[in-house]
Short mmCIF file of C-alpha atoms and ligand atoms in Angstrom, two decimals:
data_model
loop_
_atom_site.label_atom_id
_atom_site.label_comp_id
_atom_site.label_asym_id
_atom_site.label_seq_id
_atom_site.Cartn_x
_atom_site.Cartn_y
_atom_site.Cartn_z
CA MET Z 1 -6.97 17.07 13.80
CA LYS Z 2 -5.98 17.66 10.39
CA MET Z 3 -4.92 14.09 9.54
CA LYS Z 4 -8.21 12.80 10.89
CA LYS Z 5 -10.26 15.12 8.82
CA LEU Z 6 -8.32 14.47 5.68
CA LEU Z 7 -8.32 10.67 5.83
CA SER Z 8 -12.13 10.34 6.36
CA VAL Z 9 -12.45 12.33 3.22
CA VAL Z 10 -10.01 10.08 1.39
CA LEU Z 11 -11.72 6.96 2.21
CA VAL Z 12 -14.88 8.10 0.69
CA ALA Z 13 -13.87 10.32 -2.19
CA ALA Z 14 -10.43 9.10 -3.25
CA CYS Z 15 -8.50 8.34 -6.29
CA THR Z 16 -9.08 10.81 -9.20
CA LEU Z 17 -5.28 11.10 -9.43
CA SER Z 18 -4.46 7.42 -9.62
CA MET Z 19 -7.32 6.96 -11.97
CA ALA Z 20 -5.84 9.51 -14.23
CA ALA Z 21 -2.55 7.79 -13.93
CA CYS Z 22 -3.98 4.32 -14.69
CA GLY Z 23 -2.08 2.39 -17.15
CA SER Z 24 0.93 4.75 -17.08
CA GLY Z 25 3.14 2.25 -15.42
CA GLU Z 26 4.62 -0.73 -17.15
CA SER Z 27 3.96 -4.30 -16.31
CA LYS Z 28 6.26 -7.14 -17.27
CA ASN Z 29 3.37 -9.54 -17.18
CA THR Z 30 3.67 -12.48 -19.64
CA GLY Z 31 1.62 -14.97 -17.63
CA SER Z 32 -1.94 -15.87 -18.44
CA ALA Z 33 -4.32 -15.26 -15.55
CA SER Z 34 -7.49 -17.31 -15.67
CA ASP Z 35 -9.62 -19.05 -13.15
CA ASP Z 36 -9.03 -22.40 -14.55
CA SER Z 37 -5.30 -22.54 -15.05
CA ASP Z 38 -3.16 -24.14 -12.29
CA THR Z 39 -1.34 -20.84 -11.73
CA LEU Z 40 -2.50 -17.76 -9.82
CA VAL Z 41 -0.95 -14.53 -10.98
CA MET Z 42 -0.55 -11.89 -8.28
CA ALA Z 43 0.11 -8.32 -9.26
CA THR Z 44 2.00 -6.23 -6.70
CA ASN Z 45 4.45 -3.30 -6.44
CA ALA Z 46 7.44 -4.75 -4.49
CA GLU Z 47 8.60 -1.51 -2.99
CA PHE Z 48 6.71 -1.76 0.21
CA PRO Z 49 8.54 -3.61 2.98
CA PRO Z 50 7.47 -5.60 5.07
CA TYR Z 51 4.55 -6.38 2.76
CA GLU Z 52 6.42 -6.95 -0.57
CA TYR Z 53 9.99 -6.12 -1.49
CA HIS Z 54 12.96 -7.57 -3.34
CA ASP Z 55 15.40 -9.76 -1.55
CA GLY Z 56 18.02 -10.53 -4.19
CA ASP Z 57 15.95 -11.97 -7.20
CA GLU Z 58 13.06 -12.95 -4.97
CA ILE Z 59 9.99 -10.98 -4.06
CA VAL Z 60 9.36 -11.69 -0.36
CA GLY Z 61 7.22 -10.16 2.45
CA ILE Z 62 3.90 -10.73 4.09
CA ASP Z 63 1.69 -10.35 0.95
CA ALA Z 64 3.98 -12.57 -1.06
CA GLU Z 65 3.98 -15.34 1.55
CA PHE Z 66 0.36 -15.04 2.42
CA ALA Z 67 -0.69 -15.16 -1.26
CA ALA Z 68 1.63 -18.27 -1.79
CA ALA Z 69 -0.32 -19.92 1.30
CA ILE Z 70 -3.74 -18.90 -0.26
CA ALA Z 71 -2.62 -20.29 -3.71
CA ASP Z 72 -1.55 -23.53 -2.00
CA LYS Z 73 -5.01 -23.73 -0.27
CA LEU Z 74 -6.55 -23.51 -3.77
CA GLY Z 75 -4.24 -26.11 -5.05
CA LYS Z 76 -2.52 -23.60 -7.42
CA GLU Z 77 0.95 -22.28 -8.06
CA LEU Z 78 1.56 -18.66 -7.28
CA LYS Z 79 3.40 -16.37 -9.82
CA ILE Z 80 4.17 -12.71 -8.84
CA GLU Z 81 4.17 -9.90 -11.26
CA ASP Z 82 5.98 -6.77 -10.21
CA MET Z 83 4.74 -3.43 -11.61
CA ALA Z 84 3.99 0.17 -10.71
CA PHE Z 85 1.52 0.54 -7.92
CA ASP Z 86 -0.99 2.26 -10.06
CA SER Z 87 -0.81 -0.38 -12.71
CA ILE Z 88 -2.03 -3.14 -10.34
CA ILE Z 89 -5.76 -2.33 -10.65
CA PRO Z 90 -5.67 -2.08 -14.45
CA ALA Z 91 -3.79 -5.38 -14.50
CA VAL Z 92 -6.55 -7.05 -12.53
CA GLN Z 93 -9.30 -5.47 -14.43
CA GLY Z 94 -7.70 -6.35 -17.71
CA GLY Z 95 -7.27 -10.11 -16.73
CA LYS Z 96 -3.47 -9.94 -16.73
CA ALA Z 97 -3.30 -10.86 -13.11
CA ASP Z 98 -5.88 -12.92 -11.11
CA PHE Z 99 -5.58 -10.59 -8.10
CA GLY Z 100 -3.56 -7.80 -6.60
CA ALA Z 101 -1.82 -8.01 -3.24
CA ALA Z 102 0.02 -4.90 -2.24
CA GLY Z 103 -0.95 -3.54 1.05
CA MET Z 104 -3.79 -2.11 -0.86
CA THR Z 105 -6.18 -0.06 1.12
CA VAL Z 106 -9.95 -0.58 0.55
CA THR Z 107 -11.48 2.64 -0.77
CA ASP Z 108 -14.98 3.45 -2.04
CA GLU Z 109 -13.35 4.63 -5.29
CA ARG Z 110 -11.37 1.57 -5.76
CA LYS Z 111 -14.52 -0.56 -4.98
CA THR Z 112 -16.13 0.87 -8.10
CA GLN Z 113 -13.10 -0.60 -10.12
CA VAL Z 114 -12.40 -4.01 -8.52
CA ASP Z 115 -13.75 -6.32 -5.88
CA PHE Z 116 -11.97 -6.71 -2.62
CA SER Z 117 -11.48 -9.79 -0.51
CA ASP Z 118 -12.15 -9.73 3.28
CA SER Z 119 -9.61 -7.43 4.96
CA TYR Z 120 -6.54 -9.18 6.24
CA TYR Z 121 -4.66 -6.24 7.95
CA THR Z 122 -4.93 -2.70 9.16
CA GLY Z 123 -2.53 -0.03 8.27
CA ARG Z 124 -2.47 3.76 8.66
CA GLN Z 125 -0.78 6.74 6.91
CA VAL Z 126 1.96 8.28 9.10
CA ILE Z 127 4.34 11.21 8.50
CA ILE Z 128 8.04 10.74 8.33
CA VAL Z 129 10.26 13.90 8.94
CA ALA Z 130 13.87 14.49 9.62
CA GLU Z 131 14.86 13.71 13.15
CA GLY Z 132 16.24 17.21 13.80
CA SER Z 133 13.37 19.03 12.34
CA ASP Z 134 10.82 21.20 14.30
CA PHE Z 135 7.77 19.58 12.67
CA ALA Z 136 5.75 18.07 15.46
CA THR Z 137 2.10 18.01 14.19
CA PRO Z 138 0.46 17.46 10.83
CA GLU Z 139 -0.48 21.26 10.90
CA ASP Z 140 3.24 22.29 10.97
CA LEU Z 141 3.69 20.82 7.53
CA GLU Z 142 1.23 23.30 5.75
CA GLY Z 143 2.82 24.74 2.86
CA LYS Z 144 5.81 22.41 3.18
CA LYS Z 145 6.93 19.91 0.49
CA ILE Z 146 5.38 16.59 1.07
CA GLY Z 147 6.60 13.38 -0.62
CA VAL Z 148 4.28 10.45 -1.45
CA GLN Z 149 4.17 7.36 -3.65
CA LEU Z 150 2.17 7.86 -6.72
CA GLY Z 151 -1.42 6.71 -6.55
CA THR Z 152 -1.46 5.52 -2.95
CA THR Z 153 -3.87 6.70 -0.34
CA GLY Z 154 -1.07 8.88 1.08
CA ASP Z 155 -1.03 10.61 -2.31
CA ILE Z 156 -4.78 10.95 -2.37
CA TYR Z 157 -4.95 12.23 1.24
CA ALA Z 158 -1.99 14.72 0.98
CA SER Z 159 -2.87 16.16 -2.28
CA ASP Z 160 -6.41 17.21 -1.33
CA THR Z 161 -7.10 20.74 -0.67
CA PRO Z 162 -6.13 22.35 2.66
CA GLU Z 163 -10.05 22.95 3.17
CA ASN Z 164 -10.32 19.09 3.06
CA GLY Z 165 -7.48 18.57 5.36
CA GLY Z 166 -4.82 18.00 2.66
CA TYR Z 167 -1.77 19.95 1.86
CA GLY Z 168 -2.79 21.11 -1.65
CA GLU Z 169 -1.64 19.67 -5.00
CA GLU Z 170 1.16 22.33 -5.42
CA ASN Z 171 2.92 21.00 -2.26
CA ILE Z 172 3.01 17.34 -3.22
CA GLU Z 173 5.87 15.59 -4.96
CA ARG Z 174 5.13 12.11 -6.23
CA PHE Z 175 7.62 9.28 -6.45
CA ASN Z 176 7.39 5.92 -8.22
CA LYS Z 177 8.70 4.14 -5.18
CA GLY Z 178 8.13 5.04 -1.44
CA PHE Z 179 11.88 4.71 -0.87
CA GLU Z 180 12.60 7.36 -3.44
CA ALA Z 181 10.47 9.82 -1.45
CA VAL Z 182 12.43 8.84 1.70
CA GLN Z 183 15.73 9.45 -0.13
CA SER Z 184 14.60 12.81 -1.24
CA LEU Z 185 13.78 13.70 2.40
CA LEU Z 186 17.17 12.47 3.51
CA GLN Z 187 18.68 14.82 0.85
CA GLY Z 188 16.59 17.71 2.36
CA LYS Z 189 14.79 18.29 -0.90
CA ILE Z 190 11.35 17.76 0.65
CA ASP Z 191 10.09 18.18 4.32
CA ALA Z 192 8.12 14.97 4.96
CA VAL Z 193 6.86 11.72 3.56
CA ILE Z 194 3.36 10.37 3.96
CA ILE Z 195 3.28 6.68 3.65
CA ASP Z 196 1.79 3.59 5.42
CA ASP Z 197 3.06 2.86 8.95
CA GLN Z 198 4.94 -0.43 8.49
CA PRO Z 199 6.97 0.69 5.42
CA ALA Z 200 7.49 3.88 7.28
CA LYS Z 201 8.98 1.96 10.23
CA ALA Z 202 11.10 -0.06 7.93
CA PHE Z 203 12.44 2.99 6.03
CA VAL Z 204 13.14 4.76 9.32
CA ALA Z 205 14.97 1.63 10.82
CA GLU Z 206 17.17 1.33 7.69
CA ASN Z 207 18.19 4.96 7.59
CA ASP Z 208 19.52 7.28 10.28
CA GLY Z 209 18.17 10.72 10.86
CA LEU Z 210 14.47 10.09 10.25
CA LYS Z 211 11.55 9.85 12.64
CA ILE Z 212 7.82 9.16 12.50
CA LEU Z 213 5.59 12.05 13.83
CA ASP Z 214 3.74 10.88 17.00
CA THR Z 215 0.31 11.82 16.32
CA GLU Z 216 -3.19 10.23 15.90
CA TYR Z 217 -3.87 8.34 12.70
CA ILE Z 218 -6.95 6.85 11.09
CA GLU Z 219 -6.85 3.15 10.30
CA GLU Z 220 -7.18 1.80 6.80
CA GLU Z 221 -8.00 -1.86 5.81
CA TYR Z 222 -5.85 -3.77 3.58
CA ALA Z 223 -7.35 -6.35 1.22
CA LEU Z 224 -6.60 -8.31 -2.02
CA CYS Z 225 -8.31 -6.88 -5.11
CA PHE Z 226 -9.89 -8.95 -7.97
CA LYS Z 227 -11.53 -8.21 -11.32
CA LYS Z 228 -15.29 -7.30 -10.65
CA ASP Z 229 -17.46 -10.38 -10.19
CA SER Z 230 -14.47 -12.79 -10.09
CA LYS Z 231 -15.52 -16.10 -8.65
CA LEU Z 232 -12.09 -16.26 -7.05
CA VAL Z 233 -13.15 -13.90 -4.21
CA ALA Z 234 -15.20 -16.40 -2.38
CA GLU Z 235 -12.59 -19.09 -2.53
CA VAL Z 236 -9.87 -16.72 -1.40
CA ASN Z 237 -12.02 -15.53 1.46
CA ASP Z 238 -12.35 -19.03 2.65
CA ALA Z 239 -8.64 -19.44 2.30
CA ILE Z 240 -7.95 -16.31 4.29
CA ALA Z 241 -10.26 -17.45 7.05
CA ALA Z 242 -8.73 -20.80 7.17
CA LEU Z 243 -5.12 -19.33 7.32
CA LYS Z 244 -6.14 -16.96 9.98
CA GLU Z 245 -7.87 -19.72 12.00
CA ASP Z 246 -4.86 -22.07 11.90
CA GLY Z 247 -2.23 -19.58 12.85
CA THR Z 248 -0.46 -19.46 9.47
CA PHE Z 249 -1.28 -15.77 8.87
CA ASP Z 250 0.03 -14.73 12.36
CA LYS Z 251 3.26 -16.75 11.74
CA ILE Z 252 3.89 -15.05 8.51
CA VAL Z 253 3.38 -11.55 10.03
CA ALA Z 254 5.60 -12.41 13.02
CA LYS Z 255 8.31 -13.29 10.61
CA TYR Z 256 8.29 -9.74 9.13
CA ILE Z 257 6.94 -7.47 12.00
CA THR Z 258 8.41 -7.75 15.36
CA ALA Z 259 5.79 -7.05 18.13
CA GLU Z 260 5.93 -3.67 19.64
N1 LIG Q 1 -2.07 1.33 1.39
C1 LIG Q 1 -1.72 2.28 0.47
C2 LIG Q 1 -2.73 2.24 -0.80
O1 LIG Q 1 -3.44 1.29 -0.80
C3 LIG Q 1 -0.26 2.11 -0.19
C4 LIG Q 1 -0.10 0.78 -0.69
C5 LIG Q 1 1.23 0.83 -1.64
N2 LIG Q 1 1.67 -0.54 -1.87
C6 LIG Q 1 2.81 -0.99 -2.43
N3 LIG Q 1 2.94 -2.29 -2.69
N4 LIG Q 1 3.54 -0.12 -3.05
O2 LIG Q 1 -2.78 3.21 -1.49
#
């Protein structure tokens, strides 16, 4: 299975592209991120329902609420900074944010740049196509135009060479927001979008005429990311364990994802 092959490669190799793009996005960060302030600054990209998205002036979603609960456990106030997805790791590395929470997949490449918390959720990359299209398998999309969100695992996976199970750089169109890729698909400018399963479901539910390909997908682990050697990781892992244990985490998830 193409997808399978590709994804196993992604999880080991990963991220030259997003590394090249590092620092290209803009961050509105003004807060100070430090271990001893009473504020925890979270870097995110709020274009990823149901994990983080805008609801009016507010940033809501599983990551936003989970992070607020973690901050609460640590006796701190949470401040959320919205930025481009590929700016999150640089923001954390540079100390502009205390951690990143963005439905971020743990990859070996990213592990060389940041430390990750324990994983709190699993996701998978799925393929969205137009409802009326003949595309039924990942192989059907060879040589077609594929949309992805810049710097995501979907981008890394899809832009790899066909020999490695990808679709080849020349067939990939990168968007700053996942939804922009979906809009382009709706307009018939591209043939498919590769993105994480829950955002895919949210986008398909919000827009007529789209479907998710029914095929096997490899799981990815989501975790929070921190500056290397941050002493926060251990504290946050304790908070994650406690919030999973006492049902808080499940309650937050249930609020945003209805059971299938
Ligand atoms: N899980 C994917 C990755 O880590 C996509 C995450 C995108 N998140 C976001 N908030 N836009 O690359």
